Short mmCIF file of C-alpha atoms in Angstrom, two decimals:
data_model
loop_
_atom_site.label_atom_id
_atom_site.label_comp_id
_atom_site.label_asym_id
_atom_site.label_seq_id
_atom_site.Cartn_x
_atom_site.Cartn_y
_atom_site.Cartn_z
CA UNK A 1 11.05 -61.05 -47.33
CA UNK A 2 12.98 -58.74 -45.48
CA UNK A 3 14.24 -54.92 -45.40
CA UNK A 4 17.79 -56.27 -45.74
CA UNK A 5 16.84 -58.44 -48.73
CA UNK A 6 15.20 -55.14 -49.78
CA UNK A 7 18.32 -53.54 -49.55
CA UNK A 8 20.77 -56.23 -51.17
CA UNK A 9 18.37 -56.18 -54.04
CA UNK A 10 17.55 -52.67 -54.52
CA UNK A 11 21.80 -52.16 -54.41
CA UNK A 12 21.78 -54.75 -56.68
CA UNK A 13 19.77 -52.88 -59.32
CA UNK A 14 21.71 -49.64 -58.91
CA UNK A 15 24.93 -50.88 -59.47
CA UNK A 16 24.42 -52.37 -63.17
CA UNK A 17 22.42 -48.83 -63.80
CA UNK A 18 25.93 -47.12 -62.59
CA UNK A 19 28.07 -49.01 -64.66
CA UNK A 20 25.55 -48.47 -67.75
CA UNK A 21 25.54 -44.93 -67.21
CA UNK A 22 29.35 -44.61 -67.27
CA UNK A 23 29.55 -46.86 -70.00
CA UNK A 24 27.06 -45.04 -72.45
CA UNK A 25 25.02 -47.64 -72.71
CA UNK A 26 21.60 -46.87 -73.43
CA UNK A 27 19.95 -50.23 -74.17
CA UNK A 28 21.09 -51.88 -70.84
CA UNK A 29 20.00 -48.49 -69.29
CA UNK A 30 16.29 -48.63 -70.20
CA UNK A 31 16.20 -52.17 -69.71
CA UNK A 32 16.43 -51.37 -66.08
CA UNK A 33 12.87 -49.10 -66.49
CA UNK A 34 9.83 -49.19 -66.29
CA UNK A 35 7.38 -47.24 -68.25
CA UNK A 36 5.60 -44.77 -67.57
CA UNK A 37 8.42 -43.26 -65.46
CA UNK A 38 7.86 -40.31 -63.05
CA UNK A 39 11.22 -38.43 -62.63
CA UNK A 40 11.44 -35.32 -60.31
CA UNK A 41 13.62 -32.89 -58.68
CA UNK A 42 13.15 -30.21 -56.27
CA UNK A 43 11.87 -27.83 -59.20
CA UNK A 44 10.60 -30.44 -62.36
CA UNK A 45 8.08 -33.03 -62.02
CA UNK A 46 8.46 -35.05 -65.65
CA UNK A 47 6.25 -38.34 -66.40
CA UNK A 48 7.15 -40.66 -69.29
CA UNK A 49 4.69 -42.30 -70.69
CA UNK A 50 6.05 -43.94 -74.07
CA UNK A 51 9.16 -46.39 -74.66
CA UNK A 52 10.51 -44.15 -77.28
CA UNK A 53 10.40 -41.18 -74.62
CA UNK A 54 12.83 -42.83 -72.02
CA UNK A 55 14.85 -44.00 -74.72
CA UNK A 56 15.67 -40.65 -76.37
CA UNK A 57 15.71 -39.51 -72.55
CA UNK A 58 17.79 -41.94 -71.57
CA UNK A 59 20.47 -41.51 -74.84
CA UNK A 60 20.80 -37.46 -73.93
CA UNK A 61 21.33 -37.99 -70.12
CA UNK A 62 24.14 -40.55 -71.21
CA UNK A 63 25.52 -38.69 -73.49
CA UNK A 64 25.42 -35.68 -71.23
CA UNK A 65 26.82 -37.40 -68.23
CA UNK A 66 29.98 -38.28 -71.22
CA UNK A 67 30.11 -34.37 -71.82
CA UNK A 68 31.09 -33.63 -68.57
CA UNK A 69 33.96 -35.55 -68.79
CA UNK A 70 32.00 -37.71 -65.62
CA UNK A 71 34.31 -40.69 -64.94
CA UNK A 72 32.74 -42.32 -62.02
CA UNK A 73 29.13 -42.35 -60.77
CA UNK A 74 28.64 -43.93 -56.85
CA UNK A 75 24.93 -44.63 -55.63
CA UNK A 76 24.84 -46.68 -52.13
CA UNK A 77 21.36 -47.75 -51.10
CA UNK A 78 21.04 -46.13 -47.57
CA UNK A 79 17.60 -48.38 -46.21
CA UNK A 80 14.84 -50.17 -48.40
CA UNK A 81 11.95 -51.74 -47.69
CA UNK A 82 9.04 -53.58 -49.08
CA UNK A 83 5.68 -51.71 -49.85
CA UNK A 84 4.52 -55.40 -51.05
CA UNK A 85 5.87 -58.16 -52.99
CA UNK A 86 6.44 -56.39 -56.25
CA UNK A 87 7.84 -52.87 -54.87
CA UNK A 88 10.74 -51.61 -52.99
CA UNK A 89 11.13 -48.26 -52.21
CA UNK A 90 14.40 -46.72 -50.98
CA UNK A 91 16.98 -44.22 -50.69
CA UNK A 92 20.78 -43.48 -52.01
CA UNK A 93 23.23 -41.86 -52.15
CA UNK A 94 24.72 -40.24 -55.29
CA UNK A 95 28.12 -39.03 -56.17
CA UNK A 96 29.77 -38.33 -59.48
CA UNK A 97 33.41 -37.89 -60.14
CA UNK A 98 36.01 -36.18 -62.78
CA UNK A 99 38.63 -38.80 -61.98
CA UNK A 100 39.12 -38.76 -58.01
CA UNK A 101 37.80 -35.02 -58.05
CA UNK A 102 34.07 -34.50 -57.34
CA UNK A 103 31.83 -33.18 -60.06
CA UNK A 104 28.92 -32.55 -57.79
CA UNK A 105 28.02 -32.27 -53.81
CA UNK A 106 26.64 -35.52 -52.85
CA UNK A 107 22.63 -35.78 -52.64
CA UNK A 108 20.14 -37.88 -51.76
CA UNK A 109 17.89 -39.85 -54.24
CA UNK A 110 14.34 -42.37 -53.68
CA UNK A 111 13.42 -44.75 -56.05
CA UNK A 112 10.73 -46.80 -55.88
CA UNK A 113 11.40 -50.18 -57.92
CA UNK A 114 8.48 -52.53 -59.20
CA UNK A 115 8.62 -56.35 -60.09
CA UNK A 116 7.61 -56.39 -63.87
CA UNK A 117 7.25 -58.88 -66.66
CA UNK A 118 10.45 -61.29 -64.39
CA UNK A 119 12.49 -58.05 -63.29
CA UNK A 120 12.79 -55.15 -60.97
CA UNK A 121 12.65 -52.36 -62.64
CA UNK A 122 12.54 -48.42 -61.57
CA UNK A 123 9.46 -46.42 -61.80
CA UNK A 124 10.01 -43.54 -60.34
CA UNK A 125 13.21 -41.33 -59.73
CA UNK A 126 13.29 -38.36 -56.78
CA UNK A 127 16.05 -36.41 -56.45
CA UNK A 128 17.21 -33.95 -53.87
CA UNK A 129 18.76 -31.80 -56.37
CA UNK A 130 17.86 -28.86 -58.80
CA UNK A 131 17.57 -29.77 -62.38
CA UNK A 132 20.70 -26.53 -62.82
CA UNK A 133 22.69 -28.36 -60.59
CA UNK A 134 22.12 -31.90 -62.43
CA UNK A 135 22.18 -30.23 -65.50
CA UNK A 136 22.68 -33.60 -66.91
CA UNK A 137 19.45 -34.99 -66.97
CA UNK A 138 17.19 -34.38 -70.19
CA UNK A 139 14.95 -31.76 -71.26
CA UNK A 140 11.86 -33.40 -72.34
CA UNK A 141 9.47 -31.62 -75.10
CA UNK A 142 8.83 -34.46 -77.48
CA UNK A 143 5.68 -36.43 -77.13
CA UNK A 144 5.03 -39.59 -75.07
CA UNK A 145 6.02 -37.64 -71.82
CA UNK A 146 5.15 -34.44 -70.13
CA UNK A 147 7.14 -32.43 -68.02
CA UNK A 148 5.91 -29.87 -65.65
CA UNK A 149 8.58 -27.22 -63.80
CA UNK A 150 8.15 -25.19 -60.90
CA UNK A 151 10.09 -22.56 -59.71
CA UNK A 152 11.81 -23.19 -56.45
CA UNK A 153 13.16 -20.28 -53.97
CA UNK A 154 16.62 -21.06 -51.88
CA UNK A 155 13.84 -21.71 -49.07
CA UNK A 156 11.72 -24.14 -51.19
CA UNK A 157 14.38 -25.78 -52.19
CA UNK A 158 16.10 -26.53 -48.34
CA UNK A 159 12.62 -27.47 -47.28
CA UNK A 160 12.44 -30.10 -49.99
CA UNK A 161 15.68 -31.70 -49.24
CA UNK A 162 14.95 -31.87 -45.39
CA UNK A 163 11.73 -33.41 -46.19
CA UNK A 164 13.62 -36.24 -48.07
CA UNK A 165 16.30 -36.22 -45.13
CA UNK A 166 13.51 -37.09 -42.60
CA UNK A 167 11.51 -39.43 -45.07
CA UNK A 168 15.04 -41.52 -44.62
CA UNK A 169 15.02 -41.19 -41.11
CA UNK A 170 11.50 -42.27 -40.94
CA UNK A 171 11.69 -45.48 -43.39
CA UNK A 172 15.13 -46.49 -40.99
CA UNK A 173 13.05 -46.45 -37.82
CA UNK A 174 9.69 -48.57 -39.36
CA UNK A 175 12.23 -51.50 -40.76
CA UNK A 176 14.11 -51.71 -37.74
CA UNK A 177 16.82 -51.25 -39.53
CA UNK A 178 19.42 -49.95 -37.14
CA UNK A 179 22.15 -49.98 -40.11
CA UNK A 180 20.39 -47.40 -42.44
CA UNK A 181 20.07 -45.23 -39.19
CA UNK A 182 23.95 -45.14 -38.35
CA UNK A 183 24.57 -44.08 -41.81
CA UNK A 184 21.78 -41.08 -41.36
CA UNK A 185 23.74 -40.18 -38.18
CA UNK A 186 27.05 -38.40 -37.37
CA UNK A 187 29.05 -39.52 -34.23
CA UNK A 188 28.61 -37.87 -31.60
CA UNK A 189 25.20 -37.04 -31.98
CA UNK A 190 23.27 -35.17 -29.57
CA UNK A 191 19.08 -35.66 -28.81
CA UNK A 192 17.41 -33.58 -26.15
CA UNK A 193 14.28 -34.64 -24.68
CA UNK A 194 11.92 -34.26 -21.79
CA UNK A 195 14.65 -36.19 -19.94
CA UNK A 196 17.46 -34.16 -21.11
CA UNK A 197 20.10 -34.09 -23.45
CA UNK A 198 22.52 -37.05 -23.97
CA UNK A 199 25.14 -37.71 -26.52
CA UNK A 200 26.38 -40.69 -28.41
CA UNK A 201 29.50 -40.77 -29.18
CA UNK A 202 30.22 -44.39 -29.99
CA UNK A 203 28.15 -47.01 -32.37
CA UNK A 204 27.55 -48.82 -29.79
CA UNK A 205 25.49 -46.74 -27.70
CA UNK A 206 23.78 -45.54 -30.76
CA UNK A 207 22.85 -48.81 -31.09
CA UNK A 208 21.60 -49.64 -27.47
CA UNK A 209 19.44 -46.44 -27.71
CA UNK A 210 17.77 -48.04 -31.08
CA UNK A 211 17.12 -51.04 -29.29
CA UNK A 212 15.32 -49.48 -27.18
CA UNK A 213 13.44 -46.92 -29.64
CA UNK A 214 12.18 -50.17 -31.25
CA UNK A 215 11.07 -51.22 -28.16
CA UNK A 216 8.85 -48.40 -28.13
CA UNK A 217 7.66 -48.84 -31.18
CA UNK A 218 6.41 -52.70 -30.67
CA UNK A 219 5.31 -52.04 -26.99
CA UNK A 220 2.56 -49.22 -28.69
CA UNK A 221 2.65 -51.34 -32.12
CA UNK A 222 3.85 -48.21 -34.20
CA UNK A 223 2.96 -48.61 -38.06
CA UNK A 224 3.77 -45.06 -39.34
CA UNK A 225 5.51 -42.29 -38.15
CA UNK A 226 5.28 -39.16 -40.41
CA UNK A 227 7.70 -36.00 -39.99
CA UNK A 228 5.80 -33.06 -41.21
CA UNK A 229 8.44 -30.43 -42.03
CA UNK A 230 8.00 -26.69 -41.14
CA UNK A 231 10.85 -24.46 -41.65
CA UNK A 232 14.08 -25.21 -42.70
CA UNK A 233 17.01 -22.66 -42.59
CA UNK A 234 20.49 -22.97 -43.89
CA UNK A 235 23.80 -22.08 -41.86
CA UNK A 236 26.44 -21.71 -44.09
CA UNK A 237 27.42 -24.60 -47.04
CA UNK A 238 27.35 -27.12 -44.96
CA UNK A 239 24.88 -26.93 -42.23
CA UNK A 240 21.09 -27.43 -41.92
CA UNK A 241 18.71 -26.57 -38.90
CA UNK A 242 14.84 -27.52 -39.54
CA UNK A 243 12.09 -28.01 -37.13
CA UNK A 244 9.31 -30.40 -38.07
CA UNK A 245 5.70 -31.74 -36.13
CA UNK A 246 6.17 -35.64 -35.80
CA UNK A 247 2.77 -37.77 -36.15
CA UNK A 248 3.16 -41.41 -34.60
CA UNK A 249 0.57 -43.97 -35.43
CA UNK A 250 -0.65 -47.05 -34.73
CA UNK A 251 -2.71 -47.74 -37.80
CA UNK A 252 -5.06 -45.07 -37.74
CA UNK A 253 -4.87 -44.10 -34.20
CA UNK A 254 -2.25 -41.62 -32.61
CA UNK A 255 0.17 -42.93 -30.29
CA UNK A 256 1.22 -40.00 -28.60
CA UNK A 257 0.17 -36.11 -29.32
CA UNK A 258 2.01 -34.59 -32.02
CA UNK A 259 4.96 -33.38 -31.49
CA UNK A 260 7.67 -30.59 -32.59
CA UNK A 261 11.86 -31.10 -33.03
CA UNK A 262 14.57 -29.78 -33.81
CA UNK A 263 16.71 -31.34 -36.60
CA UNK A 264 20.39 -30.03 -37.47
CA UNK A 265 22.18 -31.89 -40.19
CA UNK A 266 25.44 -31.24 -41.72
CA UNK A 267 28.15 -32.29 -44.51
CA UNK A 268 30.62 -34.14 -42.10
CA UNK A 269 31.52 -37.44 -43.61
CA UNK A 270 32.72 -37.41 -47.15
CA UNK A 271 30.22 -34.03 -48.06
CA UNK A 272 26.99 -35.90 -47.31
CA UNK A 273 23.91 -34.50 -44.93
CA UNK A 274 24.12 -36.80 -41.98
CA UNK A 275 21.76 -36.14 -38.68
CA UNK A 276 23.81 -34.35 -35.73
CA UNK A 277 21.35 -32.78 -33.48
CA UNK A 278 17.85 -34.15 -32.74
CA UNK A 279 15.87 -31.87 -30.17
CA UNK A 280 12.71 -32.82 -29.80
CA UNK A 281 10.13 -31.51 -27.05
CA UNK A 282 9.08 -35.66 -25.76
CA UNK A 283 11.30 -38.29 -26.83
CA UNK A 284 10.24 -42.18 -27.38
CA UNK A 285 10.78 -42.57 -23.61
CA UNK A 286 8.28 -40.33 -22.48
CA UNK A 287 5.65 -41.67 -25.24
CA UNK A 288 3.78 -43.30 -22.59
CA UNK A 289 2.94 -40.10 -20.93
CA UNK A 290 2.06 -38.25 -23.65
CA UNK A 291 -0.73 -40.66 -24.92
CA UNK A 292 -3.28 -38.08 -26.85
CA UNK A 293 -6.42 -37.90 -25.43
CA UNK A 294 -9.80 -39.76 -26.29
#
């Protein structure tokens, strides 16, 4: 198995989830879960532990999204990738529509699907959205699931969406998957490093730069790359800057010393957070002189 047959099939799971969704129908809806069922946003954390739960769950988030006069719900898987044979975690897109007008800024969801009883099926749901501004989904106070809430600040909040923002960035980059990357990034893009700044304005020098970011990786047999995030502040609607320490392992060994960047990402392409600025204080090229020491 691949990450692209990772992809096709975790697409091909949303889609039939859209159109039951849109359609009101519940029973082809919970078909496609799995209980028990974590859900979460920025500020709830809700685990379902009972059949009967995600059905009534399911019925008032159906009948909600109807309320709203919601017409139209889009999800495009953005990169996937095994965890083993029987789970695929990845991320999409999500956008909801009254007719051809948007009902809700675009946002970024994980899933993580499992391979149960001859299906794939979702078991767990995180969304990089408050539960006020989904105020679709369902409240949960019967038994067979428990819901926990947190209150988030503007800050909290911004910090939780750029830490799904460079989870994305950092699932694209261990699949090789130069596809999911070029949707994370806006053309031109620029990335400083210890050898300057350059900018890529085309696909197809994004692409040649990949190339040879993956070369790095298999040259110092990178197997996890973690982007710790640690401050995050908003510029207007429609532009984030964050900084966050990236950790880049080989197994359980450090490739390189930790290191700092700069990430800026804005609403530029249809009102979703794509990756314009990456300044970061070494860059893949200068991994080799940066090795940490023993």
């Amino acid at each position: 198995m691949t990450h692209v047959s990772a992809i096709e099939l975790y697409q091909r799971h949303l889609d039939p989830l859209s159109k039951a969704i849109i359609e009101g129908d519940v029973t082809r809806f919970v078909a496609g879960m799995s209980v028990p069922h974590v859900l979460r946003t920025v500020d709830s954390h809700i685990r379902i532990e009972s059949q009967d739960a995600l059905k009534t769950g399911a019925a008032q988030y159906l009948h909600a999204i109807q309320d709203k006069g919601i017409t139209r719900i889009d999800r495009l898987c953005k990169s996937a990738i095994f965890l083993s044979e029987t789970e695929i975690e990845g991320f999409n897109s999500v956008r909801a529509y009254h007719g051809n007008e948007p009902a809700i800024l675009p946002f970024l969801a994980r899933m993580k699907l499992e391979f149960r009883d001859g299906a794939w099926r979702v078991s767990e749901t995180d969304m990089a959205i408050l539960r006020a501004q989904w105020d679709v989904l369902p409240d949960f106070d019967q038994s067979g699931a428990h819901a926990e809430t947190a209150s988030q600040d503007e800050h909290s909040f911004n910090l939780s969406c750029f830490q799904l923002f460079l989870n994305w960035l950092s699932q694209a980059a261990l699949c090789n998957d130069f596809d999911a990357w070029l949707r994370a990034c806006a053309l031109p893009l620029t990335v400083t490093s210890g050898q300057g700044t350059t900018v890529f304005e085309t696909e197809d020098a994004l692409r040649r730069e990949f190339d040879y970011y993956m070369v790095s990786f298999k040259a110092h047999n990178v197997t996890q790359i973690i982007r710790e995030p640690l401050d995050v502040t908003l510029e207007g609607e429609n532009r984030m800057v964050g900084r966050c320490r990236t950790f880049v392992l080989s197994q359980a060994n450090l490739v390189v010393e930790p290191y700092e960047s700069t990430i800026t990402i804005e609403r530029l392409r249809k009102g979703f957070w794509q990756l314009s600025r990456m300044d970061n204080v070494i860059g893949h090229r200068d991994w080799h002189k940066n090795r940490p020491l023993s």
